[in-house]
CSV table of C-alpha atoms and ligand atoms in Angstrom, one decimal:
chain,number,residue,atom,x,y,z
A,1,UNK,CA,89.3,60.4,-270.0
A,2,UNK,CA,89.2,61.3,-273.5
A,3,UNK,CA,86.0,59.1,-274.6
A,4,UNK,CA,85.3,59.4,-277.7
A,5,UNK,CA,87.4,62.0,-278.5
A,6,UNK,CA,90.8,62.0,-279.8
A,7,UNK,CA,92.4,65.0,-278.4
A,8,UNK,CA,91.4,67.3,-275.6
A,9,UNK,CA,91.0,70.5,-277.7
A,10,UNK,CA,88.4,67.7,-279.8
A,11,UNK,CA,87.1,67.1,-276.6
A,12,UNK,CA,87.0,70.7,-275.5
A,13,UNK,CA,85.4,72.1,-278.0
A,14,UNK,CA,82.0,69.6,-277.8
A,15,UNK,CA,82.0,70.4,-274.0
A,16,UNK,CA,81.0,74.0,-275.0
A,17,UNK,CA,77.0,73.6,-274.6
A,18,UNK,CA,77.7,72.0,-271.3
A,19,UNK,CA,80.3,74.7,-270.4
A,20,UNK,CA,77.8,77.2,-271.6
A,21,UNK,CA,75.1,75.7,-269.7
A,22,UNK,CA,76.9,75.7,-266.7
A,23,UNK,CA,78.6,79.4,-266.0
A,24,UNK,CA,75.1,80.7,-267.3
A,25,UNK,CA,73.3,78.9,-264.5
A,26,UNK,CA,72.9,81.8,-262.6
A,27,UNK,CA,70.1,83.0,-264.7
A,28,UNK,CA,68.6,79.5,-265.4
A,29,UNK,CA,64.8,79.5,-265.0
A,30,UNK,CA,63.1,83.1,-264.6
A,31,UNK,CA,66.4,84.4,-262.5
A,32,UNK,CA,66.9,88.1,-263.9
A,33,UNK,CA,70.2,90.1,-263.9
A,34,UNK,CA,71.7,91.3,-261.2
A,35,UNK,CA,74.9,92.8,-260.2
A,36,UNK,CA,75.3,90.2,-257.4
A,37,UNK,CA,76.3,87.9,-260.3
A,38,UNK,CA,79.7,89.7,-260.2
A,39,UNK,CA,80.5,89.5,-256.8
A,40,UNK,CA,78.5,91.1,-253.3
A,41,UNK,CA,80.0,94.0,-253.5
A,42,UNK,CA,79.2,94.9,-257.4
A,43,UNK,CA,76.2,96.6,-256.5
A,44,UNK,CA,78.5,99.4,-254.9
A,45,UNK,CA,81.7,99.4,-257.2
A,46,UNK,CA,79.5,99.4,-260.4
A,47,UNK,CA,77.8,102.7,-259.4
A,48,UNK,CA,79.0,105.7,-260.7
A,49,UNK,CA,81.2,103.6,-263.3
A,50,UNK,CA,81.3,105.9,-266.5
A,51,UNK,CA,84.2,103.6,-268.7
A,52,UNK,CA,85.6,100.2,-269.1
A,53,UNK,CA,89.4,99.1,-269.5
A,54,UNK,CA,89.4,95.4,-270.1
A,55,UNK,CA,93.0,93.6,-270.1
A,56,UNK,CA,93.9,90.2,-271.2
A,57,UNK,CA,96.7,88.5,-273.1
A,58,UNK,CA,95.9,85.9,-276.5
A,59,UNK,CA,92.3,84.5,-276.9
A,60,UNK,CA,91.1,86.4,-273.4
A,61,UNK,CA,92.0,89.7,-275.1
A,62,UNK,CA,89.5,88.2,-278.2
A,63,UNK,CA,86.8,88.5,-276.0
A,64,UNK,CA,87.4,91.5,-274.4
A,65,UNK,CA,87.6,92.8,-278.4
A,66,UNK,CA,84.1,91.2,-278.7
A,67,UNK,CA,82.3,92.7,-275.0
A,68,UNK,CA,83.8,96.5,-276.5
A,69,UNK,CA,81.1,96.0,-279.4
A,70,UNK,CA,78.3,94.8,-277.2
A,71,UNK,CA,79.3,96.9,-273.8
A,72,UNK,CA,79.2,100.4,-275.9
A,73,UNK,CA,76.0,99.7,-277.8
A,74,UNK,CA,74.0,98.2,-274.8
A,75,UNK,CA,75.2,99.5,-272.3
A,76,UNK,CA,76.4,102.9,-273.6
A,77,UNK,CA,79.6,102.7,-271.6
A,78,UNK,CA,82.9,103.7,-273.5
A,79,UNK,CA,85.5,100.8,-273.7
A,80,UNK,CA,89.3,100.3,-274.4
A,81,UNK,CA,90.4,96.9,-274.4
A,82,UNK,CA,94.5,96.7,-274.4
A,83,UNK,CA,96.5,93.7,-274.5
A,84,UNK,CA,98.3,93.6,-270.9
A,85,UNK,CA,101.5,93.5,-271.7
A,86,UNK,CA,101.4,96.6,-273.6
A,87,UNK,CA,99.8,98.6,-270.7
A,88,UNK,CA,101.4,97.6,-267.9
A,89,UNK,CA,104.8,99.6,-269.4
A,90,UNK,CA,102.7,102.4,-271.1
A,91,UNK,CA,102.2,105.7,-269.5
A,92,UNK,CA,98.2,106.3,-269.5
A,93,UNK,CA,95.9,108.4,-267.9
A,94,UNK,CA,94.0,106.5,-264.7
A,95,UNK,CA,90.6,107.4,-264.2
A,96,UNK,CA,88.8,105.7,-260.8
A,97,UNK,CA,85.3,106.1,-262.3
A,98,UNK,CA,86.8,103.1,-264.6
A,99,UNK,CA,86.3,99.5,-264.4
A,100,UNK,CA,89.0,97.2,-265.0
A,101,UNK,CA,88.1,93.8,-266.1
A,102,UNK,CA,90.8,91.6,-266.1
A,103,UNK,CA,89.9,88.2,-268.0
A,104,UNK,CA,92.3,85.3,-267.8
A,105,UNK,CA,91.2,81.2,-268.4
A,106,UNK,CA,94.1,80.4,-266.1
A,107,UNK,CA,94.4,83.3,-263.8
A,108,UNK,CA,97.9,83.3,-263.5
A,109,UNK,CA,99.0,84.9,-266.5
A,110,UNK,CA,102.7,87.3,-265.5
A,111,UNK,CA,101.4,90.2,-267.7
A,112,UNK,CA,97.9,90.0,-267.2
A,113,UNK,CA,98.5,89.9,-263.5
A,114,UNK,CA,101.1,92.6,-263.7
A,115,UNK,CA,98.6,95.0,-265.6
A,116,UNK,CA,95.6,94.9,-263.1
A,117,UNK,CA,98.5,95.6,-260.3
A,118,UNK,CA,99.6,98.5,-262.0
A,119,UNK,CA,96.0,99.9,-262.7
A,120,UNK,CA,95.7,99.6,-258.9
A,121,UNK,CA,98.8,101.3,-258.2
A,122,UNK,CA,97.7,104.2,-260.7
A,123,UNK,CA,94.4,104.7,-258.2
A,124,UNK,CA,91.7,102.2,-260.1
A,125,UNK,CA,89.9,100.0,-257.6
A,126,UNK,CA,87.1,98.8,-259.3
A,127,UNK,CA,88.7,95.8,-260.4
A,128,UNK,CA,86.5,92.5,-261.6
A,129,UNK,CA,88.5,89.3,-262.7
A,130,UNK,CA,86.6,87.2,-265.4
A,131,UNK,CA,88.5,83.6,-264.2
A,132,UNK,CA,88.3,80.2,-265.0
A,133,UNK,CA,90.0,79.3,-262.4
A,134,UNK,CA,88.6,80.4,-258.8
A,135,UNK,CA,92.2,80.1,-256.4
A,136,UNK,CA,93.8,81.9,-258.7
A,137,UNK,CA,96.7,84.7,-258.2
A,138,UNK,CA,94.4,87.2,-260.7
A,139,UNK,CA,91.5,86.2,-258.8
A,140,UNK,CA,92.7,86.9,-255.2
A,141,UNK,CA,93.5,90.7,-256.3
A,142,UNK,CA,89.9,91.9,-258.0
A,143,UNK,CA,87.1,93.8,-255.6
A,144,UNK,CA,84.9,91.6,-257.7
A,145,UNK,CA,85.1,88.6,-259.6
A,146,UNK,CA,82.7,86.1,-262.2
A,147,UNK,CA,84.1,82.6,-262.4
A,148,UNK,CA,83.4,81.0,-266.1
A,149,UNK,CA,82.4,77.1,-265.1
A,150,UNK,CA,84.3,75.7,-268.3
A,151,UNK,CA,85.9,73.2,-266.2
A,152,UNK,CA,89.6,72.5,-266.8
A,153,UNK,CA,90.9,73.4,-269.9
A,154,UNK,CA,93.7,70.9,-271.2
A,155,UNK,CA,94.6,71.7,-274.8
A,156,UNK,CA,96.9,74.5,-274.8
A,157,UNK,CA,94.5,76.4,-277.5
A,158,UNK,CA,91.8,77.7,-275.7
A,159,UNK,CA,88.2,77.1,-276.6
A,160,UNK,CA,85.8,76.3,-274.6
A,161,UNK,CA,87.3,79.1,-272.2
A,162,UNK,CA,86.0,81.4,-274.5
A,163,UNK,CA,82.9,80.9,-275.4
A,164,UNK,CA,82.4,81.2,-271.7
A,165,UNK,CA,84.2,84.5,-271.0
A,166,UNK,CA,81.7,85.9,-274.0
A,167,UNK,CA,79.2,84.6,-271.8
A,168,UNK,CA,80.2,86.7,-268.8
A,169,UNK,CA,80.6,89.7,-270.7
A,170,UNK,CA,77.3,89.1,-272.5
A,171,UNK,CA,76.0,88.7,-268.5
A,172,UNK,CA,78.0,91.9,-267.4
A,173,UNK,CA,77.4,94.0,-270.5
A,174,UNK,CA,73.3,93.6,-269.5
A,175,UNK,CA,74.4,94.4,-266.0
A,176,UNK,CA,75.9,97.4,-266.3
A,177,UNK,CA,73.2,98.2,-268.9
A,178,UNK,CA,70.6,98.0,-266.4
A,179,UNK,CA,72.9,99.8,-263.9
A,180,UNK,CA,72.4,102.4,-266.2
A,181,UNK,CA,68.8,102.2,-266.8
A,182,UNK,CA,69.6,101.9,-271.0
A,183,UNK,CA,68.1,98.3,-270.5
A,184,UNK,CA,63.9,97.8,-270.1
A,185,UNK,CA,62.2,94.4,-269.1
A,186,UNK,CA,61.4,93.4,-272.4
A,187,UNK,CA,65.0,93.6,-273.5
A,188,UNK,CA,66.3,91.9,-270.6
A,189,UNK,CA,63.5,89.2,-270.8
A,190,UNK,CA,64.4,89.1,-274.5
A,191,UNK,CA,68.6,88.8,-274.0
A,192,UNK,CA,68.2,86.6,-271.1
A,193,UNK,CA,65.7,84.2,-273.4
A,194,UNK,CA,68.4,84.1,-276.4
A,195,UNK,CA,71.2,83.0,-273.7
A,196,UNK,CA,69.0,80.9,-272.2
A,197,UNK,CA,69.1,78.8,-275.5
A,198,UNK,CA,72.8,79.2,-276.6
A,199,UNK,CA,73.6,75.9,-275.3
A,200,UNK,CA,71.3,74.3,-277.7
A,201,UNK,CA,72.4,77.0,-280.8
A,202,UNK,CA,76.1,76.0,-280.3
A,203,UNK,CA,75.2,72.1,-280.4
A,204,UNK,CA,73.3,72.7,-283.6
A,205,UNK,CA,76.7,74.2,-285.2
A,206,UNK,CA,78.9,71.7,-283.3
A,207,UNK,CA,77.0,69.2,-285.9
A,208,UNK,CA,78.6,70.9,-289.1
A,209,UNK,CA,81.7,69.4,-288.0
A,210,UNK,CA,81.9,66.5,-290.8
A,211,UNK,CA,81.6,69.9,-293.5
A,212,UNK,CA,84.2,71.7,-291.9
A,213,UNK,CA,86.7,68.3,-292.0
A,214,UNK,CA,86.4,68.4,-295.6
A,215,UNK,CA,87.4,72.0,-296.3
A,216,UNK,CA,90.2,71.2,-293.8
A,217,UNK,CA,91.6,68.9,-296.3
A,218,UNK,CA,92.2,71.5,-298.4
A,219,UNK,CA,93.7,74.0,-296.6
A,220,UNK,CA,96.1,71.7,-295.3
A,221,UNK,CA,98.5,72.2,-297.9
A,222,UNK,CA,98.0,76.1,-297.9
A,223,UNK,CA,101.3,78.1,-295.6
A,224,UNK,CA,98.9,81.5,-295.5
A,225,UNK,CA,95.4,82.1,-295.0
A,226,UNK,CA,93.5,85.4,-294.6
A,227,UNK,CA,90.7,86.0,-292.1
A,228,UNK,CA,88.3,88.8,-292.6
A,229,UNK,CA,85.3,89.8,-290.4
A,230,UNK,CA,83.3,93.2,-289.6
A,231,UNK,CA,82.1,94.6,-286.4
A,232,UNK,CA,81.8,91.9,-283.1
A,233,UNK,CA,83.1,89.4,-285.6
A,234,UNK,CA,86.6,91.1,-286.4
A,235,UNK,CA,87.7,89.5,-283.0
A,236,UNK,CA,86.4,86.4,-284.3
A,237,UNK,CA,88.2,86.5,-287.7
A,238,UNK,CA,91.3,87.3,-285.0
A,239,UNK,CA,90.5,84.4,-283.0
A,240,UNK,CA,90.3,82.3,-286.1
A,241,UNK,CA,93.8,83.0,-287.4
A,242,UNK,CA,95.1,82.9,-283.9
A,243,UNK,CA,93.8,79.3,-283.6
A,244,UNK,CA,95.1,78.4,-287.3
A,245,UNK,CA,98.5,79.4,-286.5
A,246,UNK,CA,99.3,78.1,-283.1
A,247,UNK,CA,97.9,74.4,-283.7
A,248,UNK,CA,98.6,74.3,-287.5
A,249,UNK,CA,101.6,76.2,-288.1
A,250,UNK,CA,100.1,77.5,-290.8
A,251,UNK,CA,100.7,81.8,-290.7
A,252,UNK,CA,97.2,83.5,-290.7
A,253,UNK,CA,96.2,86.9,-290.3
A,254,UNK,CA,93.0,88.6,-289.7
A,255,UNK,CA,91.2,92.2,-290.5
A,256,UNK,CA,88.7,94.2,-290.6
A,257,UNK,CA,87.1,93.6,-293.8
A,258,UNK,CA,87.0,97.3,-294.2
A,259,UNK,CA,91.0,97.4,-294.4
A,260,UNK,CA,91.3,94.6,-297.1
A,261,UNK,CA,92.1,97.7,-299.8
A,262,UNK,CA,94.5,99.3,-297.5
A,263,UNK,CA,97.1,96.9,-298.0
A,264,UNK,CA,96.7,93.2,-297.9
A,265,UNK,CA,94.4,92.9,-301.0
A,266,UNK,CA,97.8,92.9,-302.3
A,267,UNK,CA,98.3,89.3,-300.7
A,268,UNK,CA,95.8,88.0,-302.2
A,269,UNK,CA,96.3,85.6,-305.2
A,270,UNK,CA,94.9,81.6,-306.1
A,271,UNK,CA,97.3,80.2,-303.3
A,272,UNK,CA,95.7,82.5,-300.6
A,273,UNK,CA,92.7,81.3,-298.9
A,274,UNK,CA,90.8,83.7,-297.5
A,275,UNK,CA,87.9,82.7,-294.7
A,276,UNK,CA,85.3,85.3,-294.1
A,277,UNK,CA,83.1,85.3,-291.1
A,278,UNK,CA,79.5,86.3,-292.6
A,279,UNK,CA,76.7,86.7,-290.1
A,280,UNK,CA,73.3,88.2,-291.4
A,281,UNK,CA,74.2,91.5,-289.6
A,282,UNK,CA,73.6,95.1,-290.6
A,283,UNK,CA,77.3,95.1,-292.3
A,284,UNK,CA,76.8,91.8,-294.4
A,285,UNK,CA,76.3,94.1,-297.5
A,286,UNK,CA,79.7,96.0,-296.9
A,287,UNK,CA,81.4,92.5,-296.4
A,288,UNK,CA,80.2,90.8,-299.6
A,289,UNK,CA,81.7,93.9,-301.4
A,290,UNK,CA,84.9,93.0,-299.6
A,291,UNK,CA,84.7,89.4,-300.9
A,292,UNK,CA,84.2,90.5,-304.5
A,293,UNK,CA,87.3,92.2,-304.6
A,294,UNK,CA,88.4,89.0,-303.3
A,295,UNK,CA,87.3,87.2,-305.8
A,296,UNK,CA,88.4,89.7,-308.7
A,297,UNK,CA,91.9,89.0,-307.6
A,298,UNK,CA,91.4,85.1,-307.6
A,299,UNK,CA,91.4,84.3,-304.1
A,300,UNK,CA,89.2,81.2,-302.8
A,301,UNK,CA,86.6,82.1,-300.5
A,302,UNK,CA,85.8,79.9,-297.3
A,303,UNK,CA,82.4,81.6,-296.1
A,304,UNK,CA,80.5,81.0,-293.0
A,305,UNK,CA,77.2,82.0,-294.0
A,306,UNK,CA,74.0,82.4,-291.2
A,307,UNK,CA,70.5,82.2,-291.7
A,308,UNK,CA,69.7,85.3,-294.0
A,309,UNK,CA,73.2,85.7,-295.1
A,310,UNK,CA,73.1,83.3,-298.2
A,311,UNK,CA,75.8,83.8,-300.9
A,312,UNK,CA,75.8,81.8,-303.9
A,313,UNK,CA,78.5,79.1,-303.6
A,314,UNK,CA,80.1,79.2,-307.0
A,315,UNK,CA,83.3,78.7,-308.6
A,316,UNK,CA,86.1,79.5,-306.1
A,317,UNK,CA,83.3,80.2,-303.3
A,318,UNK,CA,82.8,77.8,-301.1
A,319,UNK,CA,79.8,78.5,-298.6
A,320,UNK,CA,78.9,77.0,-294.9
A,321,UNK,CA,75.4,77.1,-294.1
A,322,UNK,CA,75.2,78.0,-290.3
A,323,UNK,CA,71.3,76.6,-288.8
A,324,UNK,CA,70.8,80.2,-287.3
A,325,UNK,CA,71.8,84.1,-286.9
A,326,UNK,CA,71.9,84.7,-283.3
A,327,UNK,CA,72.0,88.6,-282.9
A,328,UNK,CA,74.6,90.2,-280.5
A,329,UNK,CA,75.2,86.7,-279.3
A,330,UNK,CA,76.5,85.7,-282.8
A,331,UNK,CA,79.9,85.6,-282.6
A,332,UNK,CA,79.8,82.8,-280.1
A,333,UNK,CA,78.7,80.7,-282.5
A,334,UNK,CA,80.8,81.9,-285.6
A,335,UNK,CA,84.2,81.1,-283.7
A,336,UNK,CA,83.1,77.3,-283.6
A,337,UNK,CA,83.5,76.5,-286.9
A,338,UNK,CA,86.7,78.2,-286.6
A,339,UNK,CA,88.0,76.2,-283.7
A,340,UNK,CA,87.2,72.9,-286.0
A,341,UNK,CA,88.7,74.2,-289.0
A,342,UNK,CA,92.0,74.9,-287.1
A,343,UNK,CA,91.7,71.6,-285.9
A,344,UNK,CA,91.0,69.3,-288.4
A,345,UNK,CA,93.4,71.4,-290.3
A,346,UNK,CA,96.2,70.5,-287.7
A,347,UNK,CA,94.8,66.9,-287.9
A,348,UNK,CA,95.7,66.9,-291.5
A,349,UNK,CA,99.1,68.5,-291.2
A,350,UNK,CA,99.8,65.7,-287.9
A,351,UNK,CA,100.6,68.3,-285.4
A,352,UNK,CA,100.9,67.7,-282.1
A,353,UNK,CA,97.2,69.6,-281.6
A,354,UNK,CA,96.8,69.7,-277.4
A,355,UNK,CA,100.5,70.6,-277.3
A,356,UNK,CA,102.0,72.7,-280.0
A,357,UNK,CA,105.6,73.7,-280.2
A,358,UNK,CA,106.9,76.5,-278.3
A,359,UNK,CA,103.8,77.3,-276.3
A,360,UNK,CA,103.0,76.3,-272.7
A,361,UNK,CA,99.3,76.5,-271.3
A,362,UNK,CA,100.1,79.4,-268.6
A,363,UNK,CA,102.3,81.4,-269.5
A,364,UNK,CA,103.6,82.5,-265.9
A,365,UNK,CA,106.1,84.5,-267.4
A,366,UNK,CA,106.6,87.9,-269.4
B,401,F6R,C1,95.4,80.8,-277.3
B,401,F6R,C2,95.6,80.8,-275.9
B,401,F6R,C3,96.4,82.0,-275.3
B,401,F6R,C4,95.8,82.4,-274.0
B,401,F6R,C5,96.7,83.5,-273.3
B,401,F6R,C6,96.1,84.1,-272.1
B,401,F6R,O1,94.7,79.6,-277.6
B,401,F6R,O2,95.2,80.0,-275.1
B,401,F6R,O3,96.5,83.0,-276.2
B,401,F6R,O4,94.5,82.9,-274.2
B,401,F6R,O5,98.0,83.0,-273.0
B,401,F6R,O6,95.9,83.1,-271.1
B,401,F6R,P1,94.9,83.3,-269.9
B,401,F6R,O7,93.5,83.4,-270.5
B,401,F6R,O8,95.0,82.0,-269.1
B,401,F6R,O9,95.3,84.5,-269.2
């Protein structure tokens, strides 16, 4: 079953075009967006929505980090995004005008579950899962629901789930947008064109793989590693450590690059490597400052670059060149390389990748 692969998360992580392909169907040829996407009654529950509460647990929470950044600047709806473990015992304020996306790869996550019942209890009905999985428990409880076509996922570190719950959020962040007449149809001919052709942008950085095997060599011997990003790639930089550390063993941490001063600057030395996700976006100026003071403290830098985001590789630099910079979609393509580095990293090290210690792929339990 494995083919040419030699672990699932291997395996899982080249299906991600396909998987891509697949739960974007819906707007394959010239189909436009539509809130039907999300379920027959979305039309209805999206109307009159004026915020957005999205709970998850672990790499779903990443993505509902990312889909705050798109969702507030697209669709101009404000968005809290709260890890579900954390708000199902916290006393907040309900509003029904909210929508709460729950997104889950397995659907049966305890605290994930447990969160979109208490939002119910507190009066919030519009409720939409994001699911891989369509007979699931989360599933069965939503008004509305998007079901990500990732296919199973095996390795206990999720990738190629995802990539695909960015692309429902990408899908519902145009929906609401239009809902809310903030998106014209050259925009949405425009968005729908770049996700049209993410399949074939996430192949093209799938091929950098034999690069990123090399600077997995080295940071096979490292025990810490720093991940910085700005904006929709902080999650990224998040998901990145999160990826290191639970199929590596290796203890990474991510921020904002913006917080580097305010405290772990002070981490930084020759033995800490410090990745920095480095799209040609409107903060890439602000970042490189970041990674200057960086370098002024010795730290090796592991940059992925985009198109129009060249740094000079030099000494203690080291630079990868990804093909192109895809605009809001970006960060599904920057958390690639990401996925491989924590991989090949974990190859190096000879851990047991699709099932690392101590973690279980659902995690039924609180
Ligand atoms: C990390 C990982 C976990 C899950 C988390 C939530 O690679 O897989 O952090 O993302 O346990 O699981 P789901 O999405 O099934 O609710």
């Amino acid at each position: 079953e494995l083919g040419k692969f030699r672990h699932y998360m291997q395996k899982e992580i080249f299906e991600q075009p396909q998987a891509l392909a697949q739960t974007l169907e819906l707007i394959a040829g010239g189909a436009g967006i539509t809130p039907q996407h999300f379920g027959a009654r979305a039309g209805e529950v999206f109307d009159g929505v004026r915020r957005v509460l999205v709970l998850a647990c672990g790499t779903s929470y990443h993505a509902g980090l990312v889909a705050r950044y798109w969702i507030e600047s697209i669709a101009k709806l404000p968005v809290t995004v709260e890890i579900a473990s954390e708000y199902r015992y916290r006393e907040s304020v309900p509003d029904p005008d909210t929508l709460v996306v729950v997104i889950s790869q397995s659907g049966e996550t305890a605290d994930t579950l447990a969160a979109l019942k208490h939002a119910k209890a507190l009066g919030m009905q519009r409720t939409l899962a994001i699911c891989n999985v369509p007979e699931s428990a989360i599933v069965r409880e939503t008004a509305l629901r998007f079901i990500t076509r990732a296919g199973p996922e095996i390795g206990v570190a999720s990738t190629k789930a995802f990539t695909t719950q960015l692309a429902a959020f990408a899908l519902l962040t145009l929906a609401l947008a239009k809902i809310n007449g903030r998106l014209s149809a050259e925009d949405e001919e425009r968005r729908l064109a770049a996700l049209r052709h993410l399949p074939v942008a996430v192949q093209k950085v799938l091929e950098l793989e034999p690069e990123i095997e090399q600077w997995a060599q080295r940071f096979a011997g490292k025990e810490h590693a720093l991940f910085l990003g700005r904006g929709s790639h902080w999650p990224i930089a998040m998901e990145g450590a999160l990826k290191l550390k639970e199929i590596s063993y290796i203890h990474a941490e991510a921020y904002a690059a913006g917080e580097l001063k305010h405290g772990p600057l002070a981490l930084v030395d020759k033995d800490m490597p410090v990745i920095a996700v480095s799209p040609a976006d409107e903060l890439l100026e602000k970042l490189k400052s970041n990674l200057q003071e960086v370098r002024a403290r010795g730290g090796e830098l592991y940059v992925f670059a985009d198109a129009g985001s060249e740094i000079p590789e030099s000494e203690g630099v080291h630079i990868l060149h990804m093909p192109e910079h895809y605009g809001m979609l970006s960060p599904v393509l920057h958390v690639i390389p990401l996925q491989l580095l924590s991989y090949h990293a974990a190859l190096v090290k000879g851990t047991d990748v699709d099932k690392p210690r101590n973690l279980a792929k659902s995690v039924t339990v609180e």
